[in-house]
CSV table of N, CA and C in Angstrom, one decimal:
chain,number,residue,atom,x,y,z
A,219,MET,N,-162.3,20.8,108.5
A,219,MET,CA,-161.7,19.5,107.8
A,219,MET,C,-160.9,20.1,106.5
A,220,GLU,N,-159.5,19.3,106.6
A,220,GLU,CA,-158.7,20.0,105.7
A,220,GLU,C,-158.9,19.3,104.1
A,221,ASP,N,-158.7,20.1,103.0
A,221,ASP,CA,-158.7,19.5,101.6
A,221,ASP,C,-157.1,18.8,101.6
A,222,HIS,N,-157.4,17.5,101.4
A,222,HIS,CA,-156.2,16.7,101.3
A,222,HIS,C,-155.4,16.5,99.9
A,223,ARG,N,-156.2,17.3,99.0
A,223,ARG,CA,-156.0,17.1,97.5
A,223,ARG,C,-154.9,18.2,97.2
A,224,ARG,N,-154.9,19.4,97.9
A,224,ARG,CA,-154.1,20.6,97.7
A,224,ARG,C,-152.6,20.4,98.4
A,225,LYS,N,-152.1,19.3,99.0
A,225,LYS,CA,-151.0,19.4,99.7
A,225,LYS,C,-149.6,19.1,98.6
A,226,TRP,N,-150.0,18.9,97.6
A,226,TRP,CA,-148.4,18.8,96.7
A,226,TRP,C,-148.3,20.2,95.8
A,227,ASN,N,-147.2,20.3,95.7
A,227,ASN,CA,-146.5,21.6,95.1
A,227,ASN,C,-146.6,21.2,93.7
A,228,VAL,N,-147.0,22.4,93.0
A,228,VAL,CA,-147.1,22.3,91.7
A,228,VAL,C,-145.9,22.6,90.8
A,229,ASP,N,-144.8,23.4,91.2
A,229,ASP,CA,-143.7,23.6,90.5
A,229,ASP,C,-142.9,22.2,90.9
A,230,GLU,N,-143.0,21.5,92.0
A,230,GLU,CA,-142.4,20.2,92.1
A,230,GLU,C,-142.8,19.2,91.3
A,231,TYR,N,-144.2,19.3,91.2
A,231,TYR,CA,-144.7,18.1,90.2
A,231,TYR,C,-144.5,18.5,88.7
A,232,GLU,N,-144.2,19.4,88.4
A,232,GLU,CA,-143.6,19.8,87.0
A,232,GLU,C,-142.2,19.5,86.6
A,233,ARG,N,-141.3,19.7,87.8
A,233,ARG,CA,-139.8,19.3,87.7
A,233,ARG,C,-139.9,17.8,87.4
A,234,LEU,N,-140.6,17.3,88.3
A,234,LEU,CA,-140.7,15.7,88.4
A,234,LEU,C,-141.2,15.1,86.8
A,235,THR,N,-142.3,15.7,86.4
A,235,THR,CA,-142.6,15.2,85.2
A,235,THR,C,-141.5,15.4,83.9
A,236,ARG,N,-141.0,16.8,84.3
A,236,ARG,CA,-139.9,17.1,83.2
A,236,ARG,C,-138.6,15.8,83.2
A,237,GLU,N,-138.4,15.5,84.3
A,237,GLU,CA,-137.3,14.5,84.8
A,237,GLU,C,-137.8,13.2,84.0
A,238,ARG,N,-138.8,13.0,84.2
A,238,ARG,CA,-139.4,11.4,83.8
A,238,ARG,C,-139.5,11.5,82.2
A,239,THR,N,-139.8,12.8,81.5
A,239,THR,CA,-139.7,12.6,80.1
A,239,THR,C,-138.5,12.6,79.6
A,240,GLN,N,-137.8,13.5,80.0
A,240,GLN,CA,-136.3,13.6,79.8
A,240,GLN,C,-135.5,11.9,79.8
A,241,ASN,N,-135.8,11.4,80.7
A,241,ASN,CA,-135.1,10.0,81.2
A,241,ASN,C,-135.8,8.9,79.9
A,242,LYS,N,-137.1,9.0,79.7
A,242,LYS,CA,-137.7,8.2,78.9
A,242,LYS,C,-137.0,8.6,77.5
A,243,GLU,N,-136.9,9.9,76.9
A,243,GLU,CA,-136.2,10.1,75.9
A,243,GLU,C,-134.7,9.6,75.6
A,244,LYS,N,-134.1,9.9,76.8
A,244,LYS,CA,-132.9,9.4,77.0
A,244,LYS,C,-132.9,7.8,76.5
A,245,GLY,N,-133.7,7.1,77.4
A,245,GLY,CA,-133.5,5.6,77.1
A,245,GLY,C,-133.9,5.0,75.9
A,246,ARG,N,-134.8,5.7,75.3
A,246,ARG,CA,-135.0,5.5,73.5
A,246,ARG,C,-133.5,5.9,72.8
A,247,ALA,N,-133.1,7.1,73.2
A,247,ALA,CA,-132.1,7.2,72.3
A,247,ALA,C,-130.7,6.2,72.4
A,248,GLU,N,-130.6,5.7,73.5
A,248,GLU,CA,-129.7,4.8,73.8
A,248,GLU,C,-130.0,3.4,73.3
A,249,LYS,N,-131.5,3.0,73.2
A,249,LYS,CA,-132.0,1.9,72.7
A,249,LYS,C,-131.2,0.7,73.5
A,250,THR,N,-131.2,0.5,75.0
A,250,THR,CA,-130.7,-0.3,75.5
A,250,THR,C,-131.8,-1.0,76.3
A,251,PRO,N,-131.3,-2.2,76.0
A,251,PRO,CA,-132.9,-3.2,76.6
A,251,PRO,C,-132.9,-2.9,78.4
A,252,VAL,N,-134.1,-2.7,78.8
A,252,VAL,CA,-134.2,-2.2,80.3
A,252,VAL,C,-134.6,-3.9,81.1
A,253,LYS,N,-135.5,-4.6,80.3
A,253,LYS,CA,-135.8,-5.8,81.0
A,253,LYS,C,-135.2,-7.0,80.7
A,254,LEU,N,-135.4,-8.0,81.1
A,254,LEU,CA,-134.2,-9.4,81.0
A,254,LEU,C,-135.4,-10.0,79.8
A,255,GLY,N,-134.5,-11.0,79.3
A,255,GLY,CA,-134.9,-11.8,78.0
A,255,GLY,C,-134.2,-11.5,77.1
A,256,HIS,N,-134.8,-11.7,76.0
A,256,HIS,CA,-134.1,-11.5,74.7
A,256,HIS,C,-134.5,-9.9,74.1
A,257,TYR,N,-133.5,-9.4,73.6
A,257,TYR,CA,-134.0,-7.9,73.1
A,257,TYR,C,-133.8,-7.9,71.6
A,258,CYS,N,-135.0,-7.2,70.8
A,258,CYS,CA,-134.6,-7.3,69.4
A,258,CYS,C,-134.3,-5.9,69.2
A,259,SER,N,-133.3,-5.4,68.6
A,259,SER,CA,-132.8,-4.1,68.2
A,259,SER,C,-133.6,-3.5,67.3
A,260,VAL,N,-133.9,-4.5,66.2
A,260,VAL,CA,-134.6,-4.1,64.9
A,260,VAL,C,-136.0,-3.3,65.5
A,261,CYS,N,-136.6,-4.1,66.3
A,261,CYS,CA,-138.2,-3.7,66.4
A,261,CYS,C,-138.3,-3.2,67.8
A,262,GLU,N,-137.2,-3.0,68.6
A,262,GLU,CA,-137.0,-2.4,69.8
A,262,GLU,C,-138.2,-2.9,70.8
A,263,CYS,N,-137.9,-4.5,71.1
A,263,CYS,CA,-139.1,-5.1,72.1
A,263,CYS,C,-138.2,-6.2,72.7
A,264,ASN,N,-138.6,-6.3,73.9
A,264,ASN,CA,-138.5,-7.4,74.5
A,264,ASN,C,-139.1,-8.8,74.6
A,265,VAL,N,-138.6,-9.8,74.5
A,265,VAL,CA,-139.1,-10.9,74.6
A,265,VAL,C,-138.9,-11.9,75.6
A,266,LYS,N,-139.6,-12.6,76.3
A,266,LYS,CA,-139.4,-13.2,77.5
A,266,LYS,C,-138.7,-14.5,77.6
A,267,TYR,N,-138.7,-15.4,76.5
A,267,TYR,CA,-138.4,-16.6,76.2
A,267,TYR,C,-137.7,-16.8,74.9
A,268,SER,N,-136.9,-17.8,74.9
A,268,SER,CA,-136.1,-18.2,73.8
A,268,SER,C,-136.9,-18.7,72.4
A,269,MET,N,-138.1,-19.1,72.8
A,269,MET,CA,-139.0,-19.9,71.6
A,269,MET,C,-139.8,-18.6,71.1
A,270,SER,N,-140.1,-17.6,72.3
A,270,SER,CA,-141.0,-16.5,71.6
A,270,SER,C,-139.9,-15.9,70.8
A,271,PHE,N,-138.7,-15.6,71.1
A,271,PHE,CA,-137.8,-14.9,70.4
A,271,PHE,C,-137.6,-15.4,68.9
A,272,LEU,N,-137.6,-16.8,68.9
A,272,LEU,CA,-137.6,-17.4,67.6
A,272,LEU,C,-139.0,-17.2,66.8
A,273,ASP,N,-140.0,-17.1,67.6
A,273,ASP,CA,-141.2,-16.9,66.9
A,273,ASP,C,-141.2,-15.3,66.4
A,274,HIS,N,-140.9,-14.4,67.0
A,274,HIS,CA,-140.7,-13.2,66.8
A,274,HIS,C,-139.8,-12.8,65.6
A,275,ILE,N,-138.4,-13.5,65.7
A,275,ILE,CA,-137.8,-13.5,64.5
A,275,ILE,C,-138.4,-13.7,63.0
A,276,ASN,N,-138.9,-14.7,63.1
A,276,ASN,CA,-139.8,-15.4,61.7
A,276,ASN,C,-141.0,-14.9,61.8
A,277,GLY,N,-141.4,-14.0,62.3
A,277,GLY,CA,-142.7,-13.3,62.1
A,277,GLY,C,-142.7,-12.1,61.5
A,278,ARG,N,-144.1,-11.8,61.1
A,278,ARG,CA,-144.1,-10.7,59.8
A,278,ARG,C,-143.8,-9.4,60.4
A,279,LYS,N,-144.2,-8.8,61.5
A,279,LYS,CA,-143.6,-7.9,62.0
A,279,LYS,C,-142.1,-7.6,62.0
A,280,HIS,N,-141.2,-8.4,62.5
A,280,HIS,CA,-139.6,-8.3,62.3
A,280,HIS,C,-139.2,-8.3,60.9
A,281,GLN,N,-139.8,-9.2,60.2
A,281,GLN,CA,-139.2,-9.3,58.7
A,281,GLN,C,-139.8,-8.0,57.9
A,282,LYS,N,-140.8,-7.1,58.3
A,282,LYS,CA,-141.4,-6.4,57.3
A,282,LYS,C,-140.6,-4.9,57.9
A,283,ASN,N,-139.9,-5.0,59.2
A,283,ASN,CA,-139.0,-4.2,59.9
A,283,ASN,C,-137.6,-4.3,59.2
A,284,LEU,N,-137.0,-5.6,58.8
A,284,LEU,CA,-135.9,-5.7,58.3
A,284,LEU,C,-136.1,-5.2,56.5
A,285,GLY,N,-137.5,-5.1,56.2
A,285,GLY,CA,-137.5,-4.5,54.8
A,285,GLY,C,-137.5,-5.9,53.9
A,286,MET,N,-138.0,-7.2,54.4
A,286,MET,CA,-137.9,-8.2,53.8
A,286,MET,C,-139.6,-8.4,53.1
A,287,SER,N,-139.9,-9.0,52.2
A,287,SER,CA,-141.2,-9.4,51.8
A,287,SER,C,-141.7,-10.7,52.2
A,288,MET,N,-142.6,-10.8,52.8
A,288,MET,CA,-143.3,-12.6,52.9
A,288,MET,C,-144.0,-13.0,52.1
A,289,LYS,N,-144.0,-12.5,50.9
A,289,LYS,CA,-145.1,-13.0,50.0
A,289,LYS,C,-144.2,-13.7,48.9
A,290,LEU,N,-144.8,-15.0,48.7
A,290,LEU,CA,-144.5,-16.1,47.9
A,290,LEU,C,-145.0,-16.0,46.6
A,291,GLU,N,-144.0,-16.1,45.6
A,291,GLU,CA,-144.6,-16.2,44.2
A,291,GLU,C,-145.1,-17.5,44.0
A,292,ARG,N,-145.9,-17.4,43.1
A,292,ARG,CA,-147.0,-18.8,42.9
A,292,ARG,C,-146.2,-19.4,41.8
A,293,SER,N,-146.0,-20.8,41.6
A,293,SER,CA,-145.4,-21.6,40.7
A,293,SER,C,-146.2,-21.9,39.7
A,294,THR,N,-146.1,-22.0,38.7
A,294,THR,CA,-146.6,-22.2,37.4
A,294,THR,C,-146.7,-24.1,37.2
A,295,LEU,N,-147.4,-24.5,36.4
A,295,LEU,CA,-147.5,-25.8,36.3
A,295,LEU,C,-146.4,-26.7,35.4
A,296,ASP,N,-145.8,-25.6,34.8
A,296,ASP,CA,-144.7,-26.1,34.1
A,296,ASP,C,-143.3,-26.0,35.0
A,297,GLN,N,-143.2,-25.2,36.0
A,297,GLN,CA,-142.2,-25.1,36.8
A,297,GLN,C,-142.2,-26.4,37.8
A,298,VAL,N,-143.0,-26.6,38.2
A,298,VAL,CA,-143.5,-27.8,38.9
A,298,VAL,C,-143.0,-28.9,38.3
A,299,LYS,N,-143.3,-29.3,37.1
A,299,LYS,CA,-143.2,-30.4,36.5
A,299,LYS,C,-141.4,-30.4,36.1
A,300,LYS,N,-140.9,-29.4,35.7
A,300,LYS,CA,-139.2,-29.4,35.6
A,300,LYS,C,-138.7,-29.7,37.0
A,301,ARG,N,-139.2,-29.4,38.0
A,301,ARG,CA,-138.7,-29.7,39.3
A,301,ARG,C,-138.6,-31.0,39.6
A,302,PHE,N,-140.0,-31.6,39.4
A,302,PHE,CA,-140.1,-33.0,39.3
A,302,PHE,C,-139.2,-34.0,38.7
A,303,GLU,N,-138.7,-33.3,37.5
A,303,GLU,CA,-137.7,-33.9,36.6
A,303,GLU,C,-136.5,-34.0,37.1
A,304,THR,N,-136.1,-33.1,37.5
A,304,THR,CA,-134.6,-32.6,37.9
A,304,THR,C,-134.6,-33.7,39.2
A,305,ASN,N,-135.5,-33.6,40.1
A,305,ASN,CA,-135.5,-34.6,41.2
A,305,ASN,C,-135.4,-35.8,40.9
A,306,LYS,N,-136.1,-36.3,39.9
A,306,LYS,CA,-136.0,-37.6,39.3
A,306,LYS,C,-134.7,-38.1,38.8
A,307,ARG,N,-134.1,-37.3,38.1
A,307,ARG,CA,-132.9,-37.5,37.6
A,307,ARG,C,-131.9,-37.5,38.7
A,308,LYS,N,-131.7,-36.7,39.5
A,308,LYS,CA,-130.8,-36.7,40.8
A,308,LYS,C,-131.0,-38.1,41.6
A,309,ARG,N,-132.0,-38.6,41.7
A,309,ARG,CA,-132.2,-40.1,42.3
A,309,ARG,C,-131.8,-41.3,41.6
A,310,GLU,N,-131.8,-41.0,40.0
A,310,GLU,CA,-131.3,-42.0,39.4
A,310,GLU,C,-129.7,-42.1,39.5
A,311,GLU,N,-129.4,-41.0,39.2
A,311,GLU,CA,-128.0,-40.6,39.3
A,311,GLU,C,-127.3,-41.7,40.6
A,312,GLU,N,-128.1,-41.2,41.6
A,312,GLU,CA,-127.5,-41.8,42.9
A,312,GLU,C,-127.4,-43.2,43.0
A,313,LYS,N,-128.6,-43.7,42.5
A,313,LYS,CA,-128.9,-45.0,42.2
A,313,LYS,C,-127.6,-45.7,41.5
A,314,LYS,N,-127.4,-45.2,40.5
A,314,LYS,CA,-126.3,-45.8,39.4
A,314,LYS,C,-125.0,-45.7,40.3
A,315,GLN,N,-124.6,-44.4,40.9
A,315,GLN,CA,-123.6,-44.4,41.8
A,315,GLN,C,-123.0,-45.4,42.8
A,316,TYR,N,-124.2,-45.8,43.4
A,316,TYR,CA,-123.9,-46.8,44.5
A,316,TYR,C,-123.8,-48.3,43.9
A,317,CYS,N,-122.8,-49.1,44.2
A,317,CYS,CA,-122.3,-50.3,43.8
A,317,CYS,C,-122.0,-50.9,45.0
A,318,PHE,N,-122.6,-52.1,45.1
A,318,PHE,CA,-122.6,-52.9,46.5
A,318,PHE,C,-121.1,-53.7,46.5
A,319,GLU,N,-120.6,-54.1,45.4
A,319,GLU,CA,-119.5,-54.8,45.5
A,319,GLU,C,-118.3,-53.7,46.1
A,320,GLU,N,-118.3,-52.6,45.3
A,320,GLU,CA,-117.2,-51.8,45.6
A,320,GLU,C,-117.1,-51.2,46.9
A,321,ARG,N,-118.5,-51.1,47.8
A,321,ARG,CA,-118.5,-50.8,49.2
A,321,ARG,C,-117.9,-51.8,49.9
A,322,VAL,N,-118.2,-53.2,49.6
A,322,VAL,CA,-117.9,-54.2,50.5
A,322,VAL,C,-116.2,-54.3,50.4
A,323,LYS,N,-115.8,-54.1,49.0
A,323,LYS,CA,-114.5,-54.2,49.0
A,323,LYS,C,-113.7,-53.3,49.8
A,324,LYS,N,-114.5,-51.9,49.9
A,324,LYS,CA,-113.7,-50.9,50.5
A,324,LYS,C,-113.8,-51.1,52.2
A,325,LEU,N,-114.8,-51.4,52.4
A,325,LEU,CA,-115.0,-51.9,53.8
A,325,LEU,C,-114.0,-53.1,54.3
A,326,LYS,N,-113.7,-54.0,53.5
A,326,LYS,CA,-112.7,-55.2,53.7
A,326,LYS,C,-111.2,-54.5,54.0
A,327,GLU,N,-110.8,-53.5,52.9
A,327,GLU,CA,-109.5,-53.1,53.0
A,327,GLU,C,-109.4,-52.2,54.5
A,328,ASP,N,-110.4,-51.3,54.9
A,328,ASP,CA,-110.4,-50.7,56.1
A,328,ASP,C,-110.2,-51.6,57.6
A,329,GLU,N,-110.8,-52.7,57.0
A,329,GLU,CA,-110.7,-53.7,58.2
A,329,GLU,C,-109.4,-54.4,58.2
A,330,GLU,N,-108.8,-54.4,57.2
A,330,GLU,CA,-107.2,-55.0,57.3
A,330,GLU,C,-106.6,-54.0,57.6
A,331,ILE,N,-106.7,-52.8,57.5
A,331,ILE,CA,-105.6,-51.5,58.0
A,331,ILE,C,-105.8,-51.7,59.2
A,332,TRP,N,-106.8,-52.0,60.0
A,332,TRP,CA,-107.2,-51.7,61.4
A,332,TRP,C,-106.8,-53.1,62.1
A,333,LYS,N,-106.6,-54.3,61.2
A,333,LYS,CA,-105.9,-55.3,62.1
A,333,LYS,C,-104.7,-55.5,62.0
A,334,ASP,N,-103.9,-54.9,61.0
A,334,ASP,CA,-102.6,-54.6,60.9
A,334,ASP,C,-101.7,-53.6,61.9
A,335,GLY,N,-102.8,-52.6,62.2
A,335,GLY,CA,-102.2,-51.3,62.7
A,335,GLY,C,-101.6,-51.4,64.3
A,336,ASP,N,-100.8,-50.7,64.7
A,336,ASP,CA,-100.3,-50.9,66.0
A,336,ASP,C,-101.6,-50.6,67.1
A,337,MET,N,-102.1,-49.6,66.6
A,337,MET,CA,-103.1,-49.2,67.5
A,337,MET,C,-103.9,-50.1,68.1
A,338,SER,N,-104.5,-50.7,66.9
A,338,SER,CA,-105.4,-51.8,67.3
A,338,SER,C,-104.7,-53.1,68.4
A,339,SER,N,-103.6,-53.6,68.1
A,339,SER,CA,-102.9,-54.1,68.8
A,339,SER,C,-102.5,-53.7,70.2
A,340,MET,N,-102.3,-52.5,70.6
A,340,MET,CA,-102.2,-52.0,71.7
A,340,MET,C,-103.4,-51.8,72.5
A,341,MET,N,-104.6,-51.7,71.9
A,341,MET,CA,-105.7,-51.5,72.3
A,341,MET,C,-106.4,-53.1,72.8
A,342,GLY,N,-105.8,-53.9,72.3
A,342,GLY,CA,-106.2,-55.3,72.6
A,342,GLY,C,-106.9,-56.2,71.4
A,343,PHE,N,-106.9,-55.3,70.3
A,343,PHE,CA,-107.9,-55.9,69.3
A,343,PHE,C,-107.2,-56.7,68.3
A,344,SER,N,-105.9,-57.3,68.7
A,344,SER,CA,-105.3,-58.0,67.7
A,344,SER,C,-106.1,-59.4,67.2
A,345,GLY,N,-105.7,-59.9,66.1
A,345,GLY,CA,-106.4,-61.0,65.5
A,345,GLY,C,-106.5,-62.3,66.1
A,346,LEU,N,-107.4,-63.0,66.1
A,346,LEU,CA,-107.6,-64.3,67.0
A,346,LEU,C,-107.2,-65.3,66.4
């Protein structure tokens, strides 16, 4: 009975392993995506679906590789109170700027422009 484990050539095996390692190093140097899907060049990874890619971009690993910090600074009570005051002032200013009569007047002017316009008569929207 023959030994089936010794039928491979050692030199051939070494040559094949050298080629494989060279191809791997070559692929890493080029940094080209091999698989389908979305490729992140920052993290050098492939993501299959677009939603997964968005999750990856917003994730900690990707942000860390970009050099961004994910830590938030704590707000003090005074900062929160000031923010509420500024938002309250903005809302009050918006309410003051909104005048119902002026808006109705502007809409009537726009309506008259459309009544007298050549385009409206051509489209069949002339006055009744």
